[in-house]
Short mmCIF file of C-alpha atoms and ligand atoms in Angstrom, two decimals:
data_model
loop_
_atom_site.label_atom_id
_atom_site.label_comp_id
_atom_site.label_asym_id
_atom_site.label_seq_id
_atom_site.Cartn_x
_atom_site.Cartn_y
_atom_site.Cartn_z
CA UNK A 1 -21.49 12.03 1.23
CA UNK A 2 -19.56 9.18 2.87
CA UNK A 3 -19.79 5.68 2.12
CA UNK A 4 -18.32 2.46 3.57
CA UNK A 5 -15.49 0.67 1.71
CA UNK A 6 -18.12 -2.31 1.33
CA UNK A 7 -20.58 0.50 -0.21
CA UNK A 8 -17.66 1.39 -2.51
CA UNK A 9 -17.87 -2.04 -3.64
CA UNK A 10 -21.34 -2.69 -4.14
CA UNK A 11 -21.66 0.25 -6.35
CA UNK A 12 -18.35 -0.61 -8.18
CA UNK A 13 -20.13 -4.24 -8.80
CA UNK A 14 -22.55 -3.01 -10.15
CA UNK A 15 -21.33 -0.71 -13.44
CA UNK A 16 -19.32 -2.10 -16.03
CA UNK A 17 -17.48 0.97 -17.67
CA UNK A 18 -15.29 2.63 -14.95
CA UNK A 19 -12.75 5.25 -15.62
CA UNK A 20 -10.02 5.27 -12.84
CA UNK A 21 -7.74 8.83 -12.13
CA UNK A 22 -6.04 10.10 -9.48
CA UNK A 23 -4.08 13.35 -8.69
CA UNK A 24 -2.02 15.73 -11.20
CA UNK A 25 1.51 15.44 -9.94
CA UNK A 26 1.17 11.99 -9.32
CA UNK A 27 3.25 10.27 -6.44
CA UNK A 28 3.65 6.51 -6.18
CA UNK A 29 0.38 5.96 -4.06
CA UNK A 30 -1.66 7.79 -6.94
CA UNK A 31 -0.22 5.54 -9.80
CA UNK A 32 0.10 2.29 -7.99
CA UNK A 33 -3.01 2.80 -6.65
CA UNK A 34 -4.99 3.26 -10.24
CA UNK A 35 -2.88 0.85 -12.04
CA UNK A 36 -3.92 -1.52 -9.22
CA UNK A 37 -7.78 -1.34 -9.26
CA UNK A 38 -7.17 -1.31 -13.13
CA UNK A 39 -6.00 -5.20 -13.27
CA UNK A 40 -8.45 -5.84 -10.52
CA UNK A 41 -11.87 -4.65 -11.96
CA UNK A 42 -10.88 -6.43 -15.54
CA UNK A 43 -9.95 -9.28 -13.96
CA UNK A 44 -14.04 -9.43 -13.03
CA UNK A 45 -14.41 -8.63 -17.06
CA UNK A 46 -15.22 -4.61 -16.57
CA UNK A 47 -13.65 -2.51 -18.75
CA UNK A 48 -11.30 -0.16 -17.05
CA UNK A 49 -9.37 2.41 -17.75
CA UNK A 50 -6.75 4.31 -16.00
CA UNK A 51 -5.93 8.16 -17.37
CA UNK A 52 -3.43 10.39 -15.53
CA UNK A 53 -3.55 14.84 -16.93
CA UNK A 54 -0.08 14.70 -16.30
CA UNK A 55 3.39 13.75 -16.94
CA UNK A 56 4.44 10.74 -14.53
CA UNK A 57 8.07 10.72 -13.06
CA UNK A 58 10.23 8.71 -14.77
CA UNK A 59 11.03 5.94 -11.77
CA UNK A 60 7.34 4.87 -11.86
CA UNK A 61 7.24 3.97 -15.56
CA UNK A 62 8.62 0.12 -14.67
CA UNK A 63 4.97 -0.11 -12.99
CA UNK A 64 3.17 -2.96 -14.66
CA UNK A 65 0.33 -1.63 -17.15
CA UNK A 66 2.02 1.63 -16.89
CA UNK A 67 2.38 2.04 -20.87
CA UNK A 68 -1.81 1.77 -20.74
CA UNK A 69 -2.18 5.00 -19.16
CA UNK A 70 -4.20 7.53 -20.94
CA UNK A 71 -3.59 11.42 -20.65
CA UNK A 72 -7.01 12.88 -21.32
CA UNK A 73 -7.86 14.46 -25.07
CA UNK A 74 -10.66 16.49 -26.44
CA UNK A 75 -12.60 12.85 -26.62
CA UNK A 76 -15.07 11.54 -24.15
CA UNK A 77 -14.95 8.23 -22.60
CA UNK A 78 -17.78 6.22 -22.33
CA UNK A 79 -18.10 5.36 -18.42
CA UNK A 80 -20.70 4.20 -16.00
CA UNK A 81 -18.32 5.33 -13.23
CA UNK A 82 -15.70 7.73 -12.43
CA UNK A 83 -13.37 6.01 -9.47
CA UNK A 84 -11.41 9.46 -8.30
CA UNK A 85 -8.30 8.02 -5.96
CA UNK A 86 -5.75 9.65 -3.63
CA UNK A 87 -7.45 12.53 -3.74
CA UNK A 88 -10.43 14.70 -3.70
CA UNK A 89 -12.03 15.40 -7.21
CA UNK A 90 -10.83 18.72 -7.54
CA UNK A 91 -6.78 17.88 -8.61
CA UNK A 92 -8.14 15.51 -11.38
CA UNK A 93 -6.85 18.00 -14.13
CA UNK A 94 -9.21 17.84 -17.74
CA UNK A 95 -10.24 13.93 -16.41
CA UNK A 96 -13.10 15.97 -15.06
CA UNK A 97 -14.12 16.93 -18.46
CA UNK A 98 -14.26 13.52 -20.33
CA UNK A 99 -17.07 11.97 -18.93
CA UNK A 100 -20.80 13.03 -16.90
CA UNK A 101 -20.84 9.41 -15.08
CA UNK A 102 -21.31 9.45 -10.93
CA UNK A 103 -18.18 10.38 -8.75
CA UNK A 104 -16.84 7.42 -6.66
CA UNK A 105 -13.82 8.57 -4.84
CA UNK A 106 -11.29 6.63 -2.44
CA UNK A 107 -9.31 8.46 -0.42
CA UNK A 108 -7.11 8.44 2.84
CA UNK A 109 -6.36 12.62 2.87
CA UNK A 110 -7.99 14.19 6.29
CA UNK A 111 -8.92 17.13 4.06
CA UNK A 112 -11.33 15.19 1.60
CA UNK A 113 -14.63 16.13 3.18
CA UNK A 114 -16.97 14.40 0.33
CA UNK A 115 -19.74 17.29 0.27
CA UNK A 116 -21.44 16.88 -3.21
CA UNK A 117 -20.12 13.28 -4.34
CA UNK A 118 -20.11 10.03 -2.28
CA UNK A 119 -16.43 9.42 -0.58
CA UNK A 120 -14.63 6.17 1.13
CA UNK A 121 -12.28 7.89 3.19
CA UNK A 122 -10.12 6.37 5.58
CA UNK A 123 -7.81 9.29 7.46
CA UNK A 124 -5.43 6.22 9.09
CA UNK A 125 -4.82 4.60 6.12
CA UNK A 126 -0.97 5.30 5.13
CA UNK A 127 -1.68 4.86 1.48
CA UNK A 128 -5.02 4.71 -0.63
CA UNK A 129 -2.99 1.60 -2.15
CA UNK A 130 -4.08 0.09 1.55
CA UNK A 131 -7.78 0.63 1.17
CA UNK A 132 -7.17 -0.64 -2.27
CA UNK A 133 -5.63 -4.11 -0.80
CA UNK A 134 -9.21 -4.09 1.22
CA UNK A 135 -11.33 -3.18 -1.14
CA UNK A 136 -9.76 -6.55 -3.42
CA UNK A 137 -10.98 -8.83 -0.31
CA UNK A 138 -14.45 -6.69 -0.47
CA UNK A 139 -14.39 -7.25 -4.23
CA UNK A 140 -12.95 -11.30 -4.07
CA UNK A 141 -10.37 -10.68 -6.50
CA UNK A 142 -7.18 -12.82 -6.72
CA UNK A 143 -3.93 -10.28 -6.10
CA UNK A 144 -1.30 -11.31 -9.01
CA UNK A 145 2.61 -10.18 -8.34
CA UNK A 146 1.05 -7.19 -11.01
CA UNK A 147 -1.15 -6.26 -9.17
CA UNK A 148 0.88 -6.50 -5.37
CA UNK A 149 3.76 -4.58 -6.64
CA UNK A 150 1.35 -1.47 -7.42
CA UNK A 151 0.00 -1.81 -4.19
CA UNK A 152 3.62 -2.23 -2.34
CA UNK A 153 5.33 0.83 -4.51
CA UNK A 154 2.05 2.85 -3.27
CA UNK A 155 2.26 2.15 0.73
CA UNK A 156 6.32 2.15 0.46
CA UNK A 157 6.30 5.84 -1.10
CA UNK A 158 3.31 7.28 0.82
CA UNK A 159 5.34 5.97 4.78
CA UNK A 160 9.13 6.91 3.12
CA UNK A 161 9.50 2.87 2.81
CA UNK A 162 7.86 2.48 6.65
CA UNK A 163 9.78 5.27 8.03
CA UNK A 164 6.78 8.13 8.66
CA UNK A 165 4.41 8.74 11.41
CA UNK A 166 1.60 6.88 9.05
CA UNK A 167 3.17 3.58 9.18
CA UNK A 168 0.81 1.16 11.56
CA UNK A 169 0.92 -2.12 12.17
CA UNK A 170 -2.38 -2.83 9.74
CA UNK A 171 0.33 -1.27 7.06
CA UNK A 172 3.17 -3.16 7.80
CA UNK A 173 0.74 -6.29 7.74
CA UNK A 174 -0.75 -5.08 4.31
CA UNK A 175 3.00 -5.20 2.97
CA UNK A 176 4.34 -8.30 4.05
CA UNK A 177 1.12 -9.75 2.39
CA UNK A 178 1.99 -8.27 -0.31
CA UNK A 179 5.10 -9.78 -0.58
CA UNK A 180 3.45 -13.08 -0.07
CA UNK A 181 1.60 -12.19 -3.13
CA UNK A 182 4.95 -12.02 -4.97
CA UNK A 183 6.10 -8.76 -4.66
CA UNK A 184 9.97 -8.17 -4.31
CA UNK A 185 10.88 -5.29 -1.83
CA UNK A 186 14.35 -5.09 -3.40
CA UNK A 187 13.91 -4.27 -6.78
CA UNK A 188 11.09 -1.94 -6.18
CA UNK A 189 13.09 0.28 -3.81
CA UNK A 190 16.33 0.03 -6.57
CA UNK A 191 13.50 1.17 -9.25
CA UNK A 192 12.22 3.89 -6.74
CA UNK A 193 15.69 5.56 -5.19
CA UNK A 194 16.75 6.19 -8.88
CA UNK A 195 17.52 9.74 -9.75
CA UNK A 196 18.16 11.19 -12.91
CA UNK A 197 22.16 13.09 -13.19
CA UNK A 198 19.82 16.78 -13.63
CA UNK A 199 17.56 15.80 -10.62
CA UNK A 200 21.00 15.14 -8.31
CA UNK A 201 22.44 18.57 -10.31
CA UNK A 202 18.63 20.13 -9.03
CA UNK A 203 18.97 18.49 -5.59
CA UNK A 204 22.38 20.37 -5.29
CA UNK A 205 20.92 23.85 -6.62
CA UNK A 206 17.81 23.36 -3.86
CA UNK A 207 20.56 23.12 -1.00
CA UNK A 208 22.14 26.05 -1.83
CA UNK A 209 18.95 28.27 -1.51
CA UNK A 210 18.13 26.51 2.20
CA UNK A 211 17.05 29.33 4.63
CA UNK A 212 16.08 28.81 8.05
CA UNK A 213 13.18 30.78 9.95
CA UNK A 214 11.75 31.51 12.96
CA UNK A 215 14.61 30.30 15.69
CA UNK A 216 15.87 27.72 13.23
CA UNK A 217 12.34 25.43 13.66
CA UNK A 218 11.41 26.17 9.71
CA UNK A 219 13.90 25.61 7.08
CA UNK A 220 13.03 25.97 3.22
CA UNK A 221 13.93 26.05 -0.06
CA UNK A 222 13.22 27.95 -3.40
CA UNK A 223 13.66 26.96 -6.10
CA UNK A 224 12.88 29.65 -9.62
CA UNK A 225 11.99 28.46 -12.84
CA UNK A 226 14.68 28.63 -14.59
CA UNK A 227 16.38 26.53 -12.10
CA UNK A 228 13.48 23.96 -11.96
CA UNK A 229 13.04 23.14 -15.73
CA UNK A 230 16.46 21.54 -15.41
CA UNK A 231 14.80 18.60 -14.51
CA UNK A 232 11.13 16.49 -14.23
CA UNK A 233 11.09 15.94 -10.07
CA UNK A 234 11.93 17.22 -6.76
CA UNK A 235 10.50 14.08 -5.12
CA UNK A 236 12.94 13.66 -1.81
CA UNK A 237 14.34 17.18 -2.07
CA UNK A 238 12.47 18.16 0.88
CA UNK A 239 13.32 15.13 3.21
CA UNK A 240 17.04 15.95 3.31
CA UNK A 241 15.77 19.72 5.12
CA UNK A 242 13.01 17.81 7.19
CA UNK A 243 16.28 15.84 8.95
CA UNK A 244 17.41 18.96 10.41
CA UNK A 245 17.33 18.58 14.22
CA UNK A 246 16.41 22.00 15.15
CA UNK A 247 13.18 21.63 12.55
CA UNK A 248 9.94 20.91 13.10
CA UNK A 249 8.27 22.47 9.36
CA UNK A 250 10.04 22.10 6.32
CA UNK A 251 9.08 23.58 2.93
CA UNK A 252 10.08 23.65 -1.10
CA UNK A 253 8.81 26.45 -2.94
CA UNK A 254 9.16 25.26 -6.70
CA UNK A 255 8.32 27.26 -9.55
CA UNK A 256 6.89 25.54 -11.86
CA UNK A 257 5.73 28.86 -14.38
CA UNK A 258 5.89 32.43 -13.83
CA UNK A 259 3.23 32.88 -11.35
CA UNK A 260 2.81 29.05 -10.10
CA UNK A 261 4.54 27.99 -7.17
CA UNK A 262 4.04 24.42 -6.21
CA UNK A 263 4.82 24.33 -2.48
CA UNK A 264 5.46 21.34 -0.72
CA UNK A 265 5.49 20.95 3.31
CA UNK A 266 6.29 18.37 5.56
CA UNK A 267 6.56 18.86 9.38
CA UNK A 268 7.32 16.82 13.30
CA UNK A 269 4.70 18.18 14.69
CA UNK A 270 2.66 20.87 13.66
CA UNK A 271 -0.51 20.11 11.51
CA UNK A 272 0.35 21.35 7.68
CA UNK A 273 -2.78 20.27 5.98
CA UNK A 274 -4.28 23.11 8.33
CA UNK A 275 -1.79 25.31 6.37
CA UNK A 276 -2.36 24.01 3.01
CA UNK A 277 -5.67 24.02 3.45
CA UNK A 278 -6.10 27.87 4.58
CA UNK A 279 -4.08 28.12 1.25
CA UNK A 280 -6.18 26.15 -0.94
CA UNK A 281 -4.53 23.07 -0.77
CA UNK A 282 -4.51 19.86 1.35
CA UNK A 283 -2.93 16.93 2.41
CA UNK A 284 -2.31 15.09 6.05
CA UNK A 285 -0.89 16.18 9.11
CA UNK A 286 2.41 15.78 8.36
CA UNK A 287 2.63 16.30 4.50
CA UNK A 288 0.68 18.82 2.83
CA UNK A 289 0.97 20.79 -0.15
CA UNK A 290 -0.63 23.96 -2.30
CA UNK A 291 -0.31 26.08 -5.41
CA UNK A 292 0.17 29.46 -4.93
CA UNK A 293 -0.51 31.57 -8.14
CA UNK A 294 1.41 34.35 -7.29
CA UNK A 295 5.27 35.73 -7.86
CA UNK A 296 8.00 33.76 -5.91
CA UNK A 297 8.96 36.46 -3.36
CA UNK A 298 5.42 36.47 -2.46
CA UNK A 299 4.56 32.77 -2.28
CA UNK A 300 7.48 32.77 0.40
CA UNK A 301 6.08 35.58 1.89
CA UNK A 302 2.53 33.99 2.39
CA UNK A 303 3.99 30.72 3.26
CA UNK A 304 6.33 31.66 5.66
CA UNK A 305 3.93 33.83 7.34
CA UNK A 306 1.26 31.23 7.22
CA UNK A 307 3.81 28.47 9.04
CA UNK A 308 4.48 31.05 11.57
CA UNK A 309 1.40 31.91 12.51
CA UNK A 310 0.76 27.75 12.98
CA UNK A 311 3.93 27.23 14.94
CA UNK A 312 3.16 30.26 17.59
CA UNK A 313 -0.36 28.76 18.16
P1 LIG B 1 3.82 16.50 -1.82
O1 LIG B 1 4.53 17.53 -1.04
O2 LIG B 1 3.58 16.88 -3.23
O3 LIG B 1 4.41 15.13 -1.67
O4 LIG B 1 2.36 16.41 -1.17
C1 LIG B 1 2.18 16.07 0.17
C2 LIG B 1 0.75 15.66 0.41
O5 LIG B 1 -0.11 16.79 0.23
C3 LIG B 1 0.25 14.61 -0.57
O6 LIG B 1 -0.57 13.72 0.12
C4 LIG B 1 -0.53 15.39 -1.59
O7 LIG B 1 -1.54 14.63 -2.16
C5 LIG B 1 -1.07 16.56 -0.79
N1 LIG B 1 -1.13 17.75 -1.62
C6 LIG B 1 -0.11 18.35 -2.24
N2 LIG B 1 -0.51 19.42 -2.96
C7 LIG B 1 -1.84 19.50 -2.81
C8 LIG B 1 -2.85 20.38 -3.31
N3 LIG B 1 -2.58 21.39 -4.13
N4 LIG B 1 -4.13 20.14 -2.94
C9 LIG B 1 -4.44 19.09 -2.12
N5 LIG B 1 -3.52 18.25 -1.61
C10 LIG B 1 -2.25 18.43 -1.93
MN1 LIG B 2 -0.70 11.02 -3.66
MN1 LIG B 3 -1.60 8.87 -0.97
#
């Protein structure tokens, strides 16, 4: 069912034990994002409680509050509310299993739909981290320099620092608020652009498996296991493929275990959460992303056939 953002609030005002999550394989927009509403709902004397089922990527960790984040255990939480953010409730991991309280999720991905729990959804927001800025007006909490540089490191990775199609005016007005608020832009990008020696070695070994596809308007790369466990993240590998002029879809095929390919897509023009969605995946328009449980040589085969199939139409 979908709700307003100011229905989002009245129903967050009114519980007092609210468990916060967001996506496995979370990005910068699902961490800032928690770790934001976090500070804000104890700051009106809630208890809250942010808990990730996942490993986070190692730039991220200089988040304030980060060190309070919880990976979910055999033990329940006691919660009035479950606050599911950037993303529907289905990539949540175990979080799912620790508690029976009512779903409230916050979104911004066009493929949320809401059937069968109550969704704040808003398909032009560039970040959830910008519905999250809202909802602290809706909510009449003060924004500390804590709490604006969660929200900032959110929008900046979501637009690809104000670079991608999502980046409006609203979200460019968000962030220089922000920085009112006392964020600094500098030392969040420094924190952000850091790569690890393995993830450059990684970024190297994804280059060399590039192949282009259908008239040189897909390119992709594949990366096998034994290649990937070199190192925790292949956040940006795909943007230095998307860059190609001839391209409009790009992909990384990444396998994560035998049988688990984590594909990620990003495209000029065509509409990939249509792809990732036929898939069993989502995402937006112009980055989407899927698991296929299958071998490598297949996921490329699906995917590849998949992207063709969108591009012809
Ligand atoms: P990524 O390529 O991992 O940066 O993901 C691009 C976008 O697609 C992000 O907004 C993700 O939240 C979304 N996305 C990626 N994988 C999935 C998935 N398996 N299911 C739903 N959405 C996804
Ligand atoms: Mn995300
Ligand atoms: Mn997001």
């Amino acid at each position: 069912m979908l709700i307003t953002l100011s229905e989002a609030a009245s129903k967050i005002k009114t519980t007092n034990k609210i468990l916060i999550t967001a996506h496995v394989q979370p990005d910068g927009d699902a961490i800032g994002s928690t770790l934001a509403t976090m500070q804000m709902l104890r700051s009106l004397g809630k208890t809250a409680q942010v808990f990730i089922d996942d490993s986070v990527r190692k730039n991220l960790h200089a988040l304030p509050h980060f060190e309070e984040i919880r990976r979910p255990s055999a033990e329940k939480f006691d919660a009035d509310l479950l606050l599911i953010l950037d993303t529907s409730p289905d990539r949540i991991g175990n979080v799912s299993k620790l508690t029976d309280a009512p779903i409230l999720n916050i979104d911004h991905h066009v493929t949320n739909k809401g059937d069968g729990y109550e969704l704040c959804v808003d398909t032009e927001a560039a970040a959830t981290c910008e519905i999250i800025f809202r909802l602290s007006k809706e909510l009449d909490v003060e924004i500390t320099p804590d709490i604006a540089t969660c929200l900032y490191t959110g929008i900046a990775t979501d637009t690809g620092f104000f670079q991608f199609s999502n980046t409006r005016a609203e979200t460019l007005a968000i962030a220089s608020k922000l920085i009112t608020y006392g964020v600094s832009p500098h030392f969040i990008s420094e924190q952000l652009e850091k790569k690890s020696l393995a993830e450059v070695r990684g970024l190297s070994a994804a280059l060399n498996s590039l192949k282009m596809f259908y008239d040189d308007k897909v390119a992709g790369m594949i990366l096998d296991h034994e290649t990937a466990k070199k190192f925790d993240s292949t956040e940006g590998f795909i943007d230095e493929i998307r860059v190609i002029e001839t391209v409009d879809v790009a992909f990384l095929i990444t396998e994560k275990a035998p049988n688990v390919c984590r594909v990620s897509m990003r495209s000029k023009g065509v509409d990939v959460s249509k792809i990732a969605d036929k898939l069993g995946g989502g995402g937006h328009i112009r980055a989407a992303g899927c698991t296929l449980k299958t071998t490598l040589a297949d996921a490329e085969k699906i995917l590849v056939e998949a992207i063709g199939t969108a591009i012809r139409n």
